[in-house]
Short mmCIF file of C-alpha atoms in Angstrom, two decimals:
data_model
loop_
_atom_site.label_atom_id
_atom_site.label_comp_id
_atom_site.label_asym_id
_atom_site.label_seq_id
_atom_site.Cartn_x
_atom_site.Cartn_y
_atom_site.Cartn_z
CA UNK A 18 -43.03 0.09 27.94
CA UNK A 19 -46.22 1.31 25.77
CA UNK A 20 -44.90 1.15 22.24
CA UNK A 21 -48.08 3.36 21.43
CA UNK A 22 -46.71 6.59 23.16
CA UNK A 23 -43.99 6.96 20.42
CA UNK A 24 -44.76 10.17 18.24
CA UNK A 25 -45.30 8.55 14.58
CA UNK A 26 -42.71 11.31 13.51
CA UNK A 27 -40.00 9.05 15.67
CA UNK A 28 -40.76 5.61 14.09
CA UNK A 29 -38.70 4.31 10.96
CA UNK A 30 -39.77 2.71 7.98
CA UNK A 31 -37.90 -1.10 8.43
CA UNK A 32 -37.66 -1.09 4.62
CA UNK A 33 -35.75 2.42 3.74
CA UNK A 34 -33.31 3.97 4.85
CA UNK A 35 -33.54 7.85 5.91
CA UNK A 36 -30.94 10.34 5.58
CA UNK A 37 -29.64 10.47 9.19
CA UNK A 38 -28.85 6.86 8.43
CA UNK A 39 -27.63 6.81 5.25
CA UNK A 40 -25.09 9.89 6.49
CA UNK A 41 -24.02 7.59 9.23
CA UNK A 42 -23.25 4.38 7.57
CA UNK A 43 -21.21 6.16 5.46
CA UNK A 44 -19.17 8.10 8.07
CA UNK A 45 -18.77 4.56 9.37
CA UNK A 46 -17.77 3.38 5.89
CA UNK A 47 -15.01 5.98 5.96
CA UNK A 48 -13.56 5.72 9.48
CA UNK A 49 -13.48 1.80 8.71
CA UNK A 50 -11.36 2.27 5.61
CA UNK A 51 -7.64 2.62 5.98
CA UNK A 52 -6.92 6.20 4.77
CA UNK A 53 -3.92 5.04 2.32
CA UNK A 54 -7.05 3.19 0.53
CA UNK A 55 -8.90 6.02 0.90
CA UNK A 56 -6.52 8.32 -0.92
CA UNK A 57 -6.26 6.10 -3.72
CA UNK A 58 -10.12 5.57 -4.27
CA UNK A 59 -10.60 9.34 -4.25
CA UNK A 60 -7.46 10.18 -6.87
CA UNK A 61 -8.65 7.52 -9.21
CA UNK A 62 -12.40 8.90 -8.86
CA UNK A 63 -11.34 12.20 -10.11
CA UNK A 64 -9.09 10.68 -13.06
CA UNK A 65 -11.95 8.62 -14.33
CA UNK A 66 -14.05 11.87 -14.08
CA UNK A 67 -11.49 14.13 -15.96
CA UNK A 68 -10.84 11.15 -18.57
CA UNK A 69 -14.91 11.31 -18.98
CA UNK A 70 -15.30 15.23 -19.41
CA UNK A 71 -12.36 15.48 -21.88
CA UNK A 72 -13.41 12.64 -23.68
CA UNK A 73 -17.24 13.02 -24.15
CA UNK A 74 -17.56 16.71 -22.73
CA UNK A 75 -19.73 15.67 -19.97
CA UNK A 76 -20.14 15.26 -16.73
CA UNK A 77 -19.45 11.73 -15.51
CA UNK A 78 -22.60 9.85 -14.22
CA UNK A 79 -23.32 6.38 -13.12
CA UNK A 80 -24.25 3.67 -14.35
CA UNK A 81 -21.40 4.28 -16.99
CA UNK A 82 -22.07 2.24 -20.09
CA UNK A 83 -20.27 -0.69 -21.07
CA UNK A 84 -18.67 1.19 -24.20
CA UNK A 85 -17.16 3.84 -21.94
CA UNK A 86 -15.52 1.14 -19.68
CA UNK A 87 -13.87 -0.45 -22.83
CA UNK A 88 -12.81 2.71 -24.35
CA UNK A 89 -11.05 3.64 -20.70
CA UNK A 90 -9.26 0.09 -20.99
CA UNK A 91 -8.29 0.82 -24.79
CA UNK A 92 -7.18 4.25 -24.10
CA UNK A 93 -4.75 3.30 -21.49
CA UNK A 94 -3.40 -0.31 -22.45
CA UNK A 95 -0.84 -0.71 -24.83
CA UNK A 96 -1.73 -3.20 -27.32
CA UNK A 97 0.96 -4.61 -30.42
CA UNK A 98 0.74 -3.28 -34.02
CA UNK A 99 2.36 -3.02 -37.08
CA UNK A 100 3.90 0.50 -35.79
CA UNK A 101 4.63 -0.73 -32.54
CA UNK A 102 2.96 -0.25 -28.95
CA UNK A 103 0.36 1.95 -29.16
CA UNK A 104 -2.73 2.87 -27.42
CA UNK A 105 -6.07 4.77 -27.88
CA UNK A 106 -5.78 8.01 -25.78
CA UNK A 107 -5.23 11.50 -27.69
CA UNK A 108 -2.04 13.00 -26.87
CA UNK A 109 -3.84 16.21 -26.96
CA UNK A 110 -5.91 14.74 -23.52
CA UNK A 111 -3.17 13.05 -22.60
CA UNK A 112 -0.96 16.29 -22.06
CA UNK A 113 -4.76 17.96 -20.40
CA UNK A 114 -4.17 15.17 -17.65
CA UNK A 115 -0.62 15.99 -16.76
CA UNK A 116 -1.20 19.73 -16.78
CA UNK A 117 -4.17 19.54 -14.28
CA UNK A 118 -1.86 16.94 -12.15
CA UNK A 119 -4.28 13.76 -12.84
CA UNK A 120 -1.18 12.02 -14.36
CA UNK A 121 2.33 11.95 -13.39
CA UNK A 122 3.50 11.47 -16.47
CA UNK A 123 2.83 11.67 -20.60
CA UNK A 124 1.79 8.00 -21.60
CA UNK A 125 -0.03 4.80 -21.11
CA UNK A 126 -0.09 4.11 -17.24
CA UNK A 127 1.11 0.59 -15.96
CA UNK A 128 -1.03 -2.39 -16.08
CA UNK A 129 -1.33 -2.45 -12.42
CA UNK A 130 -2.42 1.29 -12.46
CA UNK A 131 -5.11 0.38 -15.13
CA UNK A 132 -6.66 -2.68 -12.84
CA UNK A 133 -7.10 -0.49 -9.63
CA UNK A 134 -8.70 2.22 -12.10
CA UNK A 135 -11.21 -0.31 -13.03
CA UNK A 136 -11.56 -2.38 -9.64
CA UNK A 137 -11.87 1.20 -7.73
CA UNK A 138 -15.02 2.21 -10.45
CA UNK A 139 -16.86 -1.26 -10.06
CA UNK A 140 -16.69 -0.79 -6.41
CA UNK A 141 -18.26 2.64 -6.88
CA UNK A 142 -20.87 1.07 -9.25
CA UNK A 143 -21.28 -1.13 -6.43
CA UNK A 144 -21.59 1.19 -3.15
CA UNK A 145 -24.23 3.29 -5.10
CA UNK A 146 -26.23 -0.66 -5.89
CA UNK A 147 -26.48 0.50 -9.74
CA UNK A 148 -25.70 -1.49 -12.69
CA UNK A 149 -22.15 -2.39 -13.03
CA UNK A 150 -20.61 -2.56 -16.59
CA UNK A 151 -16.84 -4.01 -14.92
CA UNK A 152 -19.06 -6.47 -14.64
CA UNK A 153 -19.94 -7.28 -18.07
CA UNK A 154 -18.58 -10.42 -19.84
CA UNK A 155 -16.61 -7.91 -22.52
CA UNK A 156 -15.03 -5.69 -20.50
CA UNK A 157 -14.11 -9.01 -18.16
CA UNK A 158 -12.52 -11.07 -21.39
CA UNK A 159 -10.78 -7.85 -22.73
CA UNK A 160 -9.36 -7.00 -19.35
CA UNK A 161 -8.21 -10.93 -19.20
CA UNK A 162 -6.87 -11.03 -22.34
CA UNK A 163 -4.95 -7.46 -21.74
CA UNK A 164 -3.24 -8.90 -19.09
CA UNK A 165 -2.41 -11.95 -20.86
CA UNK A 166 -0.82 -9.85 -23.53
CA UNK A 167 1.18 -7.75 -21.11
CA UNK A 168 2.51 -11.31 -19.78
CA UNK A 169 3.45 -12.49 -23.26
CA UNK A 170 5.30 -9.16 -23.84
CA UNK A 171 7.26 -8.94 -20.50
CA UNK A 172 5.53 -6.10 -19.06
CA UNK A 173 5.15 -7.58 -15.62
CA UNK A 174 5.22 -5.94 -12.58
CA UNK A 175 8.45 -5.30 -10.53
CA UNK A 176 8.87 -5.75 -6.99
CA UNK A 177 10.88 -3.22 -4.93
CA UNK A 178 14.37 -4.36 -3.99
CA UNK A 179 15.10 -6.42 -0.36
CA UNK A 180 16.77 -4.38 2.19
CA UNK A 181 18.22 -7.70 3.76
CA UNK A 182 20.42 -7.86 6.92
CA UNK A 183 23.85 -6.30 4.84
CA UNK A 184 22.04 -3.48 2.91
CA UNK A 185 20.37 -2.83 6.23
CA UNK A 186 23.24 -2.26 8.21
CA UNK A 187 24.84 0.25 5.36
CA UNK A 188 22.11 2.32 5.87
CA UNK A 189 22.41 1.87 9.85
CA UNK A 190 25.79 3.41 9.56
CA UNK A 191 24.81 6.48 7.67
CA UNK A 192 22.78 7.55 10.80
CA UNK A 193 24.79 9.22 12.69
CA UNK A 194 24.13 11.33 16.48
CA UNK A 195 21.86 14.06 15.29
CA UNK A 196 18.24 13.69 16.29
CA UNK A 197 17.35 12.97 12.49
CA UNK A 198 20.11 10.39 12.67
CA UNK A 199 18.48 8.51 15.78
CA UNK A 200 14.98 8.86 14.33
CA UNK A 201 16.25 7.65 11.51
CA UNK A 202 17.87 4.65 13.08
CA UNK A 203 15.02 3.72 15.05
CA UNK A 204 12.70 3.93 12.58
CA UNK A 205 14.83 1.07 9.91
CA UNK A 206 15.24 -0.99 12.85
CA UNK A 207 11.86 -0.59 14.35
CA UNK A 208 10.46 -1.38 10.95
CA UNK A 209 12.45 -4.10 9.86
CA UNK A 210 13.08 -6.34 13.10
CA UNK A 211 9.60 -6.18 14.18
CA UNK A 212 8.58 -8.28 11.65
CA UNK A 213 8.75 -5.31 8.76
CA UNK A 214 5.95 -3.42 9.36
CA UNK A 215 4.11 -1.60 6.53
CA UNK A 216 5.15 1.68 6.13
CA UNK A 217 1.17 3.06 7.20
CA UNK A 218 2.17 1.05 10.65
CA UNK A 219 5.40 3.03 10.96
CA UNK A 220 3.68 6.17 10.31
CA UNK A 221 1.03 5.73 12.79
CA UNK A 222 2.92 3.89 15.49
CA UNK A 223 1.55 5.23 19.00
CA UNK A 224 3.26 4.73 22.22
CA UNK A 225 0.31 3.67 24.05
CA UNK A 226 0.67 0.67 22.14
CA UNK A 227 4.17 0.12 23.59
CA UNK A 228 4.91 -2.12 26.53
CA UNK A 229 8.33 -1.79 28.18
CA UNK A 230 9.61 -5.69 28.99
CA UNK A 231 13.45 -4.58 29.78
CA UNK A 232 15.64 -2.00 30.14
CA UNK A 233 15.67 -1.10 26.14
CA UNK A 234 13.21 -3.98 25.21
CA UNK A 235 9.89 -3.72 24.50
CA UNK A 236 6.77 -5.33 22.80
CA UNK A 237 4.76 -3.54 20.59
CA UNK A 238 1.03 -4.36 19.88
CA UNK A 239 -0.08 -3.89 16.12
CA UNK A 240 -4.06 -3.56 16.87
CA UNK A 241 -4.70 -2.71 13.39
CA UNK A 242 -3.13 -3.84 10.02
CA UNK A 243 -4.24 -4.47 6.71
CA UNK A 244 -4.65 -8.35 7.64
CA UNK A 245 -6.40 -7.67 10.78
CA UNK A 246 -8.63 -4.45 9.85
CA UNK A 247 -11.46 -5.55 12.06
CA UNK A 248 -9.07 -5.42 15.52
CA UNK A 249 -9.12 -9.34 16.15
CA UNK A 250 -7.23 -9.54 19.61
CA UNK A 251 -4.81 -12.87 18.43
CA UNK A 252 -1.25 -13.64 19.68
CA UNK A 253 0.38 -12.65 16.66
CA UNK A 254 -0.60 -8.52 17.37
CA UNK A 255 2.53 -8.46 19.89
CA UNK A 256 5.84 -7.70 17.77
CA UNK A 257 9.16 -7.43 19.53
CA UNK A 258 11.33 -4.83 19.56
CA UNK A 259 14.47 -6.26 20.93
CA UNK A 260 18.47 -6.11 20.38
CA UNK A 261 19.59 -3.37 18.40
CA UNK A 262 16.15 -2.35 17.32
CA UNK A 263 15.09 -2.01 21.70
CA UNK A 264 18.57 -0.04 22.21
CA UNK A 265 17.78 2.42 19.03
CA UNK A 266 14.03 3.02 20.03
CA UNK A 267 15.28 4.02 23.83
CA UNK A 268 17.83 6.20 21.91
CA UNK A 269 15.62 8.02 20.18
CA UNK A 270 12.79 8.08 22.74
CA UNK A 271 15.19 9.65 25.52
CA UNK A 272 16.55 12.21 22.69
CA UNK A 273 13.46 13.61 20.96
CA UNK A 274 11.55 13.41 24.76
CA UNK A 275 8.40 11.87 23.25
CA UNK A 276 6.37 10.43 26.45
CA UNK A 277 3.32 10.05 24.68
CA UNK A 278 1.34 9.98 20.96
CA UNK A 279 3.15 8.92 17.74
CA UNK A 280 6.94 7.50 18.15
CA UNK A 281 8.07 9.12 15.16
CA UNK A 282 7.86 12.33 13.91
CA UNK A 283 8.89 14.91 11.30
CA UNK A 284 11.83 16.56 11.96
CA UNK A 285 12.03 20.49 11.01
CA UNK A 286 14.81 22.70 9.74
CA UNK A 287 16.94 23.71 12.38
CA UNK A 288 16.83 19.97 14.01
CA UNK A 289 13.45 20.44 16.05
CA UNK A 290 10.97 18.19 16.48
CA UNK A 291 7.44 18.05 14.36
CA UNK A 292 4.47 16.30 14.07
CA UNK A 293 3.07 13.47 12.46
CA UNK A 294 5.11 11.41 10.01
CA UNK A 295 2.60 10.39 6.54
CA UNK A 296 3.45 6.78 5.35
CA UNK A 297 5.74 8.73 2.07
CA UNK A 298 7.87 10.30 5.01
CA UNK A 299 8.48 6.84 5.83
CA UNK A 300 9.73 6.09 2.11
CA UNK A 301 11.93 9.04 1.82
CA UNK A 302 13.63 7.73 4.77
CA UNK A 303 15.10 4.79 3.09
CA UNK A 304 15.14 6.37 -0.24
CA UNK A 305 17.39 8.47 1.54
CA UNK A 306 19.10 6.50 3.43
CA UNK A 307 20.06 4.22 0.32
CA UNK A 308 21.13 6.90 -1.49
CA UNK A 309 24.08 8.19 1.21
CA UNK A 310 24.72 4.32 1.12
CA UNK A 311 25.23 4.36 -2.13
CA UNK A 312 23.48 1.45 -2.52
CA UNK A 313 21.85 1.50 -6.01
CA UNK A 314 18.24 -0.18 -6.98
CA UNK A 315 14.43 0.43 -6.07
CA UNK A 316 14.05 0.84 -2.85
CA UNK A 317 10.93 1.54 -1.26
CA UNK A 318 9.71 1.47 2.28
CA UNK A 319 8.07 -1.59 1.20
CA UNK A 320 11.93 -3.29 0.89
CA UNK A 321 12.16 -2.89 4.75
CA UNK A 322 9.22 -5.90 4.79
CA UNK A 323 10.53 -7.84 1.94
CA UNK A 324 14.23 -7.90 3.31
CA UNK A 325 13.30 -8.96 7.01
CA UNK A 326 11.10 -11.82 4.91
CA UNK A 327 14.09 -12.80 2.46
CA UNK A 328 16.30 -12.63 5.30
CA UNK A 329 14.63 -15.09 7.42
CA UNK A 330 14.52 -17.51 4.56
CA UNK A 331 17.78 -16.80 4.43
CA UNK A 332 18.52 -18.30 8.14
CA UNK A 333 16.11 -20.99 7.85
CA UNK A 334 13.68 -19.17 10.13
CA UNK A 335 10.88 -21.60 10.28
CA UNK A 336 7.59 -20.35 8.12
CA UNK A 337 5.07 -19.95 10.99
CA UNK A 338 7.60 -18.03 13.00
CA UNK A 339 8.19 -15.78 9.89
CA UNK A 340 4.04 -15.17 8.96
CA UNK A 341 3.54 -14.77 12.96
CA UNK A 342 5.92 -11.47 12.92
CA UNK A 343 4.81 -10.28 9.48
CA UNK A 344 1.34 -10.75 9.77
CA UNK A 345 0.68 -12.52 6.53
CA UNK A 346 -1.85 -14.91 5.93
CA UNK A 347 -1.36 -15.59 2.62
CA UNK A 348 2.11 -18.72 2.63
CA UNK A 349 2.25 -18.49 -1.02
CA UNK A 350 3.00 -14.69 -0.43
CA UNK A 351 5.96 -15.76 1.53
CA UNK A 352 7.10 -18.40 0.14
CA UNK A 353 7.15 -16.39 -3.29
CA UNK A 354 10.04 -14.25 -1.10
CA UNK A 355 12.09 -16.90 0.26
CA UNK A 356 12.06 -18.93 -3.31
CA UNK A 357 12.95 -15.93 -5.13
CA UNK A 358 16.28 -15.62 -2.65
CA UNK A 359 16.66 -19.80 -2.85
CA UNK A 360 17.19 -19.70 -6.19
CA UNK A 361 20.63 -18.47 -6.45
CA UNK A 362 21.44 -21.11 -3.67
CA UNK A 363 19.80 -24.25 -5.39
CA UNK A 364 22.90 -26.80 -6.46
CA UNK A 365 21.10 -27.84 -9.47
CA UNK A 366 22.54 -24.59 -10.98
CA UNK A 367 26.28 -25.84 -10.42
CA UNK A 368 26.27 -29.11 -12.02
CA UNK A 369 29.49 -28.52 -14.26
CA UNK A 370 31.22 -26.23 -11.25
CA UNK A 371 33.95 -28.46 -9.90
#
């Protein structure tokens, strides 16, 4: 091929980057990004950028100055005093936040809340290659010694309640024949005994990524999950859906007549069938569900994965078995669930029992 015939107004410059290509890679960017990370990146974008126009009457611009960084931290962590907690913000912008729905909620935010604020601007510092101030040595020691404080105080952060095997099966028998109750049903059980999937993998849980192995048994492959974002094709993708968790899913499939698309979806009023499920549907479900129960404590759809991970410590299911379902890579993660359940069990705490 004669390189020579190109037209000059075809060839690149191998040092820039034009706009055709800058729009793609970040289209790219986007689809690559899971969208529950998504959502959160873009609501704490705009609350950094209606804490900056209330607070200097400006519009926000990057680089951001160290000083602004610090006065976000010192507006929204509590520190101690000689009149208590208190913090930095203005009640005056406080209440500006709520009313235009960039807060939930008068006060500081949690601690946690306050990190991903700050991780999700450095990251935006970062994408745009400008000058980073979350990456200056002060706003790193303040942000370290913030936490530290928050440790030394208590304020740690809570984990949702285990929906192990008992708690499970309370909500089981709340479902009852309607086609809510067998979505319902499959859904926990689908959830749970396939290793408790995240509530995102619930949500977006296709049947062309389920394989019939027996009449109500089936295997389903997890392609994508927040451990395995790139697609890696690795033993550990298949989950089982077996038992009562097979028997439910054929239930439910043969009721609502799905035959192709997303397992689960919405139900309307009036009992009919509706579209796609969003990863809070799947958290109403066993807020809901715990609540006819009457089982009391926070629940989350995140306490369907904790309580199949508790649960198998519980029954001695061996570690690797328990990380191959679950998909965690992380054994300190794990182990942080079955030693929280172990400790009620441990002997030591019976020496003067009889």
């Amino acid at each position: 091929m004669n390189l020579s015939l190109l037209a000059p107004a075809t060839a690149l410059q191998p040092s820039t980057l034009n706009d055709v290509t800058r729009s793609a890679m970040q289209d790219l960017l986007r689809e690559g990004e899971s969208q529950n990370t998504l959502a959160s990146y873009r609501a704490a974008l705009r609350y950094w950028a209606a804490w900056y126009g209330l607070r200097y009457g400006g519009q926000i611009q990057l680089p951001l100055p160290v000083a602004c960084v610090l006065q976000f931290v010192v507006d929204h962590a509590q520190r101690m005093t000689a009149k208590g907690l208190q913090s930095e913000l203005p009640r005056e912008i406080d209440e500006a936040l709520v009313a235009g729905g960039y807060k939930g909620k008068i006060g500081p935010m949690a601690h946690t809340t306050l990190v991903h604020r700050i991780s999700v601007m450095s990251k935006a510092h970062q994408m745009r290659a400008v000058p980073n101030p979350c990456h200056d040595a002060q706003v790193r020691e303040l942000l370290s010694r913030t936490r530290k404080a928050y440790a030394k105080r208590g304020d740690l952060p809570r984990k949702k309640a285990a929906l192990t095997k008992d708690p499970l099966q309370a909500l089981l028998e709340t479902c009852d024949d309607s086609l809510r109750g067998k979505r319902d049903r499959a859904l926990l059980l689908f959830a749970w005994a396939s290793g408790g999937r995240r509530r995102s993998e619930v949500a977006s849980a296709s049947l062309q990524s389920l394989r019939r192995i027996g009449p109500a048994e089936f295997v389903y492959t997890l392609a994508h999950s927040k451990t395995n974002q790139s697609g890696r094709d690795q033993p550990e993708n298949q989950k089982p859906v077996l038992g009562q968790a097979g028997a439910a899913l054929q239930v439910w499939l043969d009721a609502s007549g799905i035959t192709e698309g997303l397992i689960f979806r919405r139900i309307l009023k009036g009992g009919h069938l509706g579209g796609a499920m969003s990863g809070a549907g799947v958290r109403t479900i066993v807020q809901a569900r715990c609540a006819l129960a009457g089982i009391e404590g926070d629940f989350s759809a995140h306490s369907l994965r904790s309580g199949f991970v508790t649960e198998a410590g519980r029954q001695n299911v061996p570690l690797a078995d328990t990380m191959a379902l679950t998909g965690h890579q992380s054994i300190p993660t794990v182990m942080g669930y079955f030693r929280a359940e172990s400790v009620i069990l441990n002997q030591g705490a019976r020496l003067l029992d009889e």
